[in-house]
Coordinates of C-alpha atoms in Angstrom, one line a residue:
X142 CA -94.0 -52.2 -172.9
X143 CA -97.2 -50.2 -172.1
X144 CA -96.3 -48.5 -168.8
X145 CA -93.2 -47.5 -167.0
X146 CA -94.0 -46.6 -163.4
X147 CA -91.4 -44.8 -161.3
X148 CA -91.3 -44.2 -157.6
X149 CA -87.9 -43.0 -156.3
X150 CA -86.7 -41.1 -153.3
X151 CA -83.3 -39.7 -152.4
X152 CA -81.7 -41.0 -155.5
X153 CA -78.6 -39.0 -156.5
X154 CA -80.1 -35.7 -155.4
X155 CA -83.7 -36.4 -156.6
X156 CA -85.7 -35.9 -153.4
X157 CA -88.8 -37.6 -154.7
X158 CA -90.4 -38.5 -158.0
X159 CA -93.5 -40.5 -158.6
X160 CA -94.7 -40.7 -162.2
X161 CA -96.0 -43.0 -164.9
X162 CA -94.9 -43.0 -168.6
X163 CA -97.5 -44.5 -170.9
X164 CA -96.5 -46.1 -174.3
X165 CA -98.8 -47.1 -177.1
X166 CA -98.8 -47.4 -180.9
X167 CA -99.3 -43.7 -181.2
X168 CA -97.1 -42.7 -178.3
X169 CA -93.9 -44.6 -178.5
X170 CA -91.6 -42.1 -177.0
X171 CA -91.6 -40.1 -173.7
X172 CA -89.4 -37.1 -173.2
X173 CA -88.2 -35.7 -169.9
X174 CA -87.5 -32.0 -170.0
X175 CA -85.9 -29.9 -167.3
X176 CA -83.5 -27.0 -167.0
X177 CA -79.8 -27.6 -166.6
X178 CA -78.8 -28.9 -163.2
X179 CA -82.3 -29.9 -162.1
X180 CA -82.5 -33.7 -162.4
X181 CA -81.8 -35.1 -165.9
X182 CA -78.3 -36.4 -165.3
X183 CA -79.3 -37.9 -161.9
X184 CA -82.3 -39.6 -163.6
X185 CA -80.0 -41.2 -166.2
X186 CA -77.5 -42.2 -163.5
X187 CA -80.2 -44.2 -161.8
X188 CA -80.9 -46.2 -164.9
X189 CA -77.2 -46.6 -165.6
X190 CA -76.7 -48.2 -162.2
X191 CA -79.6 -50.6 -163.0
X192 CA -78.1 -51.4 -166.4
X193 CA -74.8 -52.2 -164.6
X194 CA -76.5 -54.4 -162.0
X195 CA -75.4 -52.0 -159.2
X196 CA -78.8 -51.0 -157.8
X197 CA -77.2 -51.1 -154.3
X198 CA -75.1 -48.1 -155.2
X199 CA -78.1 -45.8 -155.8
X200 CA -78.2 -43.3 -153.0
X201 CA -78.1 -39.7 -152.0
X202 CA -74.3 -39.1 -152.5
X203 CA -74.1 -35.5 -151.2
X204 CA -76.2 -35.4 -148.1
X205 CA -76.8 -39.1 -147.4
X206 CA -80.6 -38.6 -147.1
X207 CA -82.8 -41.5 -146.3
X208 CA -85.0 -43.4 -146.9
X209 CA -83.7 -44.5 -150.2
X210 CA -86.4 -45.9 -152.5
X211 CA -85.9 -47.1 -156.1
X212 CA -89.1 -48.7 -157.2
X213 CA -89.3 -48.9 -161.0
X214 CA -91.7 -51.3 -162.8
X215 CA -92.4 -52.2 -166.4
X216 CA -96.0 -53.3 -166.9
X217 CA -96.1 -54.1 -163.2
X218 CA -92.9 -56.2 -163.2
X219 CA -89.7 -54.9 -161.5
X220 CA -87.2 -53.5 -164.0
X221 CA -84.0 -55.5 -164.7
X222 CA -80.7 -54.6 -166.3
X223 CA -81.6 -56.3 -169.5
X224 CA -84.5 -53.8 -169.9
X225 CA -82.2 -50.8 -169.9
X226 CA -79.8 -49.1 -172.4
X227 CA -78.4 -45.7 -171.3
X228 CA -76.7 -43.4 -173.7
X229 CA -74.6 -40.7 -171.9
X230 CA -74.1 -37.4 -173.7
X231 CA -70.4 -37.4 -173.1
X232 CA -69.7 -40.9 -174.5
X233 CA -68.4 -41.1 -178.1
X234 CA -69.4 -44.8 -178.5
X235 CA -72.1 -47.0 -177.1
X236 CA -72.2 -50.7 -176.8
X237 CA -74.2 -52.7 -174.3
X238 CA -75.0 -56.4 -173.8
X239 CA -78.6 -55.3 -173.2
X240 CA -79.1 -53.4 -176.4
X241 CA -80.2 -56.5 -178.4
X242 CA -82.9 -57.2 -175.8
X243 CA -84.5 -53.8 -176.5
X244 CA -85.1 -54.5 -180.2
X245 CA -88.5 -55.5 -181.2
X246 CA -87.7 -58.0 -183.9
X247 CA -86.6 -61.3 -182.3
X248 CA -84.7 -62.4 -185.4
X249 CA -82.7 -59.1 -185.4
X250 CA -81.9 -59.7 -181.7
X251 CA -80.3 -63.1 -182.5
X252 CA -78.3 -61.7 -185.4
X253 CA -77.1 -58.7 -183.5
X254 CA -76.0 -60.8 -180.6
X255 CA -74.0 -63.0 -182.9
X256 CA -72.4 -60.1 -184.8
X257 CA -71.4 -58.3 -181.5
X258 CA -70.0 -61.6 -180.1
X259 CA -67.9 -62.2 -183.3
X260 CA -66.8 -58.6 -183.3
X261 CA -65.7 -58.8 -179.7
X262 CA -63.6 -61.9 -180.4
X263 CA -62.0 -60.3 -183.5
X264 CA -61.2 -57.1 -181.6
X265 CA -59.5 -59.1 -178.9
X266 CA -57.2 -60.5 -181.6
X267 CA -56.5 -56.9 -182.9
X268 CA -55.9 -55.7 -179.4
X269 CA -53.2 -58.3 -178.9
X270 CA -51.6 -57.6 -182.3
X271 CA -51.6 -53.8 -182.0
X272 CA -51.2 -53.4 -178.2
X273 CA -54.0 -50.9 -178.2
X274 CA -56.8 -51.4 -175.7
X275 CA -60.3 -52.1 -176.8
X276 CA -61.4 -49.7 -174.0
X277 CA -59.6 -47.8 -171.2
X278 CA -60.4 -45.2 -168.7
X279 CA -59.1 -41.7 -169.0
X280 CA -60.0 -38.9 -166.6
X281 CA -62.9 -41.0 -165.4
X282 CA -64.3 -41.6 -168.9
X283 CA -64.3 -44.8 -171.0
X284 CA -62.4 -44.4 -174.2
X285 CA -62.7 -46.9 -177.0
X286 CA -59.1 -46.7 -178.1
X287 CA -58.7 -49.5 -180.7
X288 CA -61.8 -48.9 -182.7
X289 CA -61.4 -45.1 -182.7
X290 CA -57.8 -45.5 -183.9
X291 CA -58.8 -47.7 -186.8
X292 CA -61.5 -45.2 -187.8
X293 CA -59.0 -42.3 -187.7
X294 CA -56.3 -44.2 -189.6
X295 CA -58.6 -45.1 -192.5
X296 CA -60.4 -41.7 -192.4
X297 CA -63.7 -43.5 -192.2
X298 CA -66.8 -41.3 -192.1
X299 CA -69.1 -43.8 -190.4
X300 CA -68.3 -43.9 -186.7
X301 CA -68.1 -47.7 -186.2
X302 CA -65.9 -50.5 -187.5
X303 CA -68.9 -52.5 -188.6
X304 CA -70.5 -49.7 -190.6
X305 CA -67.2 -49.4 -192.6
X306 CA -66.4 -53.1 -192.9
X307 CA -67.4 -53.3 -196.6
X308 CA -64.8 -50.6 -197.4
X309 CA -61.9 -52.6 -196.0
X310 CA -60.1 -54.0 -199.1
X311 CA -57.0 -56.1 -198.6
X312 CA -54.2 -56.0 -201.3
X313 CA -52.0 -58.9 -200.3
X314 CA -49.1 -57.4 -202.4
X315 CA -49.0 -54.3 -200.3
X316 CA -48.8 -55.6 -196.7
X317 CA -46.2 -55.8 -194.0
X318 CA -45.4 -58.3 -191.3
X319 CA -48.3 -58.8 -188.9
X320 CA -45.7 -59.5 -186.2
X321 CA -44.9 -55.7 -186.0
X322 CA -46.9 -54.2 -183.1
X323 CA -48.6 -51.0 -183.9
X324 CA -47.9 -49.4 -180.6
X325 CA -44.2 -50.2 -180.8
X326 CA -44.1 -47.6 -183.6
X327 CA -46.9 -45.2 -182.9
X328 CA -46.6 -44.9 -179.2
X329 CA -46.4 -41.2 -178.4
X330 CA -42.8 -41.5 -177.1
X331 CA -41.6 -43.5 -180.1
X332 CA -43.3 -41.6 -182.8
X333 CA -41.8 -38.3 -181.5
X334 CA -38.3 -39.9 -181.9
X335 CA -39.2 -41.1 -185.4
X336 CA -40.5 -37.7 -186.5
X337 CA -37.3 -35.8 -185.4
X338 CA -35.2 -34.3 -188.2
X339 CA -32.2 -36.3 -186.9
X340 CA -34.0 -39.6 -187.2
X341 CA -35.5 -38.8 -190.6
X342 CA -32.0 -37.9 -191.9
X343 CA -30.3 -40.9 -190.5
X344 CA -32.9 -43.3 -191.7
X345 CA -32.5 -41.9 -195.2
X346 CA -28.7 -42.5 -194.9
X347 CA -29.3 -46.0 -193.6
X348 CA -31.8 -46.8 -196.4
X349 CA -29.3 -45.7 -199.0
X350 CA -26.6 -47.8 -197.5
X351 CA -28.8 -50.8 -197.1
X352 CA -29.8 -50.5 -200.8
X353 CA -26.1 -50.6 -201.7
X354 CA -25.6 -53.8 -199.6
X355 CA -28.7 -55.4 -201.0
X356 CA -27.6 -54.6 -204.6
X357 CA -24.6 -57.0 -204.0
X358 CA -27.0 -59.9 -203.6
X359 CA -28.8 -60.2 -206.9
X360 CA -31.4 -62.7 -205.7
X361 CA -33.1 -60.0 -203.7
X362 CA -35.9 -57.9 -205.3
X363 CA -36.8 -54.9 -203.2
X364 CA -40.3 -54.9 -202.1
X365 CA -40.9 -58.5 -203.2
X366 CA -38.1 -60.7 -202.0
X367 CA -36.1 -59.3 -199.0
X368 CA -33.9 -60.5 -196.2
X369 CA -36.9 -61.2 -193.8
X370 CA -38.5 -63.3 -196.6
X371 CA -35.3 -65.2 -197.2
X372 CA -35.2 -65.9 -193.4
X373 CA -38.8 -67.1 -193.6
X374 CA -37.9 -69.4 -196.4
X375 CA -35.0 -70.8 -194.3
X376 CA -37.4 -71.3 -191.4
X377 CA -39.9 -73.2 -193.5
X378 CA -37.3 -75.3 -195.2
X379 CA -35.9 -76.3 -191.8
X380 CA -39.3 -77.1 -190.4
X381 CA -40.1 -79.3 -193.3
X382 CA -36.8 -81.1 -193.4
X383 CA -36.0 -80.0 -196.9
X384 CA -32.3 -80.5 -196.9
X385 CA -32.2 -84.3 -197.3
X386 CA -31.5 -86.6 -200.2
X387 CA -29.3 -83.9 -201.9
X388 CA -32.1 -81.4 -202.2
X389 CA -30.8 -78.0 -203.1
X390 CA -31.9 -74.4 -203.6
X391 CA -30.1 -71.8 -205.8
X392 CA -29.4 -68.2 -204.6
X393 CA -26.8 -66.5 -206.8
X394 CA -25.0 -69.8 -206.5
X395 CA -25.5 -73.3 -205.2
X396 CA -26.7 -73.8 -201.6
X397 CA -26.2 -77.4 -200.7
X398 CA -27.2 -77.4 -197.1
X399 CA -28.8 -75.4 -194.3
X400 CA -25.5 -74.2 -192.8
X401 CA -24.5 -72.5 -196.1
X402 CA -27.9 -70.7 -196.2
X403 CA -27.5 -69.7 -192.6
X404 CA -24.0 -68.3 -193.3
X405 CA -25.3 -66.3 -196.2
X406 CA -28.0 -64.7 -194.1
X407 CA -25.5 -63.9 -191.3
X408 CA -23.2 -62.3 -193.9
X409 CA -25.9 -59.9 -195.1
X410 CA -27.1 -59.0 -191.5
X411 CA -23.5 -58.4 -190.4
X412 CA -22.9 -56.1 -193.4
X413 CA -26.0 -54.1 -192.5
X414 CA -25.2 -53.8 -188.8
X415 CA -21.5 -52.8 -189.4
X416 CA -22.4 -49.5 -191.2
X417 CA -22.0 -46.1 -189.5
X418 CA -25.5 -45.3 -190.6
X419 CA -26.9 -48.3 -188.7
X420 CA -24.8 -47.4 -185.6
X421 CA -26.2 -43.8 -185.7
X422 CA -29.7 -45.1 -185.7
X423 CA -28.8 -47.5 -182.8
X424 CA -27.5 -44.5 -180.8
X425 CA -30.8 -42.6 -181.3
X426 CA -32.8 -45.5 -180.1
X427 CA -30.9 -46.2 -176.9
X428 CA -33.8 -46.2 -174.4
X429 CA -36.2 -49.1 -173.7
X430 CA -38.8 -48.2 -176.3
X431 CA -36.2 -47.1 -178.8
X432 CA -34.5 -50.5 -178.4
X433 CA -37.8 -52.2 -179.3
X434 CA -38.0 -50.1 -182.5
X435 CA -34.4 -50.9 -183.3
X436 CA -35.2 -54.6 -183.0
X437 CA -38.1 -54.1 -185.5
X438 CA -35.7 -52.3 -187.9
X439 CA -33.2 -55.2 -187.6
X440 CA -35.8 -57.9 -188.0
X441 CA -37.9 -56.2 -190.7
X442 CA -35.6 -53.9 -192.7
X443 CA -38.3 -53.4 -195.3
X444 CA -40.1 -51.1 -192.8
X445 CA -37.3 -48.5 -193.0
X446 CA -38.8 -46.7 -195.9
X447 CA -42.2 -46.8 -194.1
X448 CA -40.7 -44.8 -191.2
X449 CA -40.3 -41.7 -193.4
X450 CA -42.8 -39.2 -192.1
X451 CA -44.5 -38.9 -195.5
X452 CA -45.3 -42.7 -195.3
X453 CA -46.7 -42.8 -191.7
X454 CA -50.4 -42.6 -192.8
X455 CA -49.9 -45.5 -195.2
X456 CA -48.0 -47.5 -192.6
X457 CA -50.8 -47.2 -190.1
X458 CA -53.2 -48.7 -192.7
X459 CA -50.8 -51.4 -193.8
X460 CA -50.4 -52.6 -190.2
X461 CA -54.2 -52.9 -189.7
X462 CA -54.7 -54.6 -193.0
X463 CA -51.8 -57.0 -192.3
X464 CA -53.4 -57.9 -188.9
X465 CA -56.8 -58.4 -190.6
X466 CA -55.2 -60.5 -193.4
X467 CA -53.4 -62.7 -190.9
X468 CA -56.9 -63.5 -189.4
X469 CA -58.8 -63.3 -192.7
X470 CA -61.1 -66.3 -191.8
X471 CA -62.4 -64.6 -188.7
X472 CA -62.7 -61.3 -190.5
X473 CA -64.7 -62.7 -193.3
X474 CA -67.0 -64.5 -190.9
X475 CA -67.7 -61.1 -189.2
X476 CA -68.1 -59.3 -192.5
X477 CA -70.5 -61.9 -194.0
X478 CA -72.6 -62.0 -190.8
X479 CA -72.9 -58.2 -190.6
X480 CA -73.6 -57.7 -194.3
X481 CA -76.0 -60.6 -194.6

């Protein structure tokens, strides 16, 4: 680009502006300076509308002055949305489909397009698993909820997921079920319940009681082989038609068929749910969001210790790492492409 020629009239409070910005090897940047409230925001708004493909919305919003002229050319050719990338001072994050087209190096354009496309697909997976939105509008501003939450939870210093991707290390021995939805626990309403003194006390009592029950079943190993994992074993055995031809598994005794294994699992679950401690937790979680959390506790009892306030920071990271690990192939593709 050598010249940017601007002829505008009655555009967002700018009565008239005709000027030419010249670019060269020695003059690669042009700066527009004006006092507060004179025209800078309106000037940026014009280009923002062009970037969004909404040129028809450019007008004098306050007084409705006419005629409206927006004639902007780059080297004699009318500007298009792919020529523009606007950064607003109040945004905390910037991403645009047009940013790649503004880069000089064609090979970098191709790589960046690929990386952003892979990242977008991967974030859509994380959005579904966490129930956090990639972006949403609050008070008229776009907030990038999911990415900012990840950055906060890991205390990353670089302000983008990609810049920190090399720091994401997954210890498969320290994960949790990726079926647990982040927002089912850390939704503002739910986390307030969890952080109450009553919940924290009751959850301690329930944890103690559940440990007593688990101790009766010597085939469990806390933190390694738990009831949910036994249920997963049962599910996989059934799916693969294991119980044929006198095939057997041993759990503190001989299990000869699927019904005996099912009865053993039901026995343990019934013992847990019959405790006064469990009933107290059930009472605390009697509303709709509380019921969802109670279902998580029932389905994934290993999460109980993670619900202690002191463990919340670690639980947040465990959930993200568990989601990533469940989609490790896509994550590695993104990581390798970005770091290449």
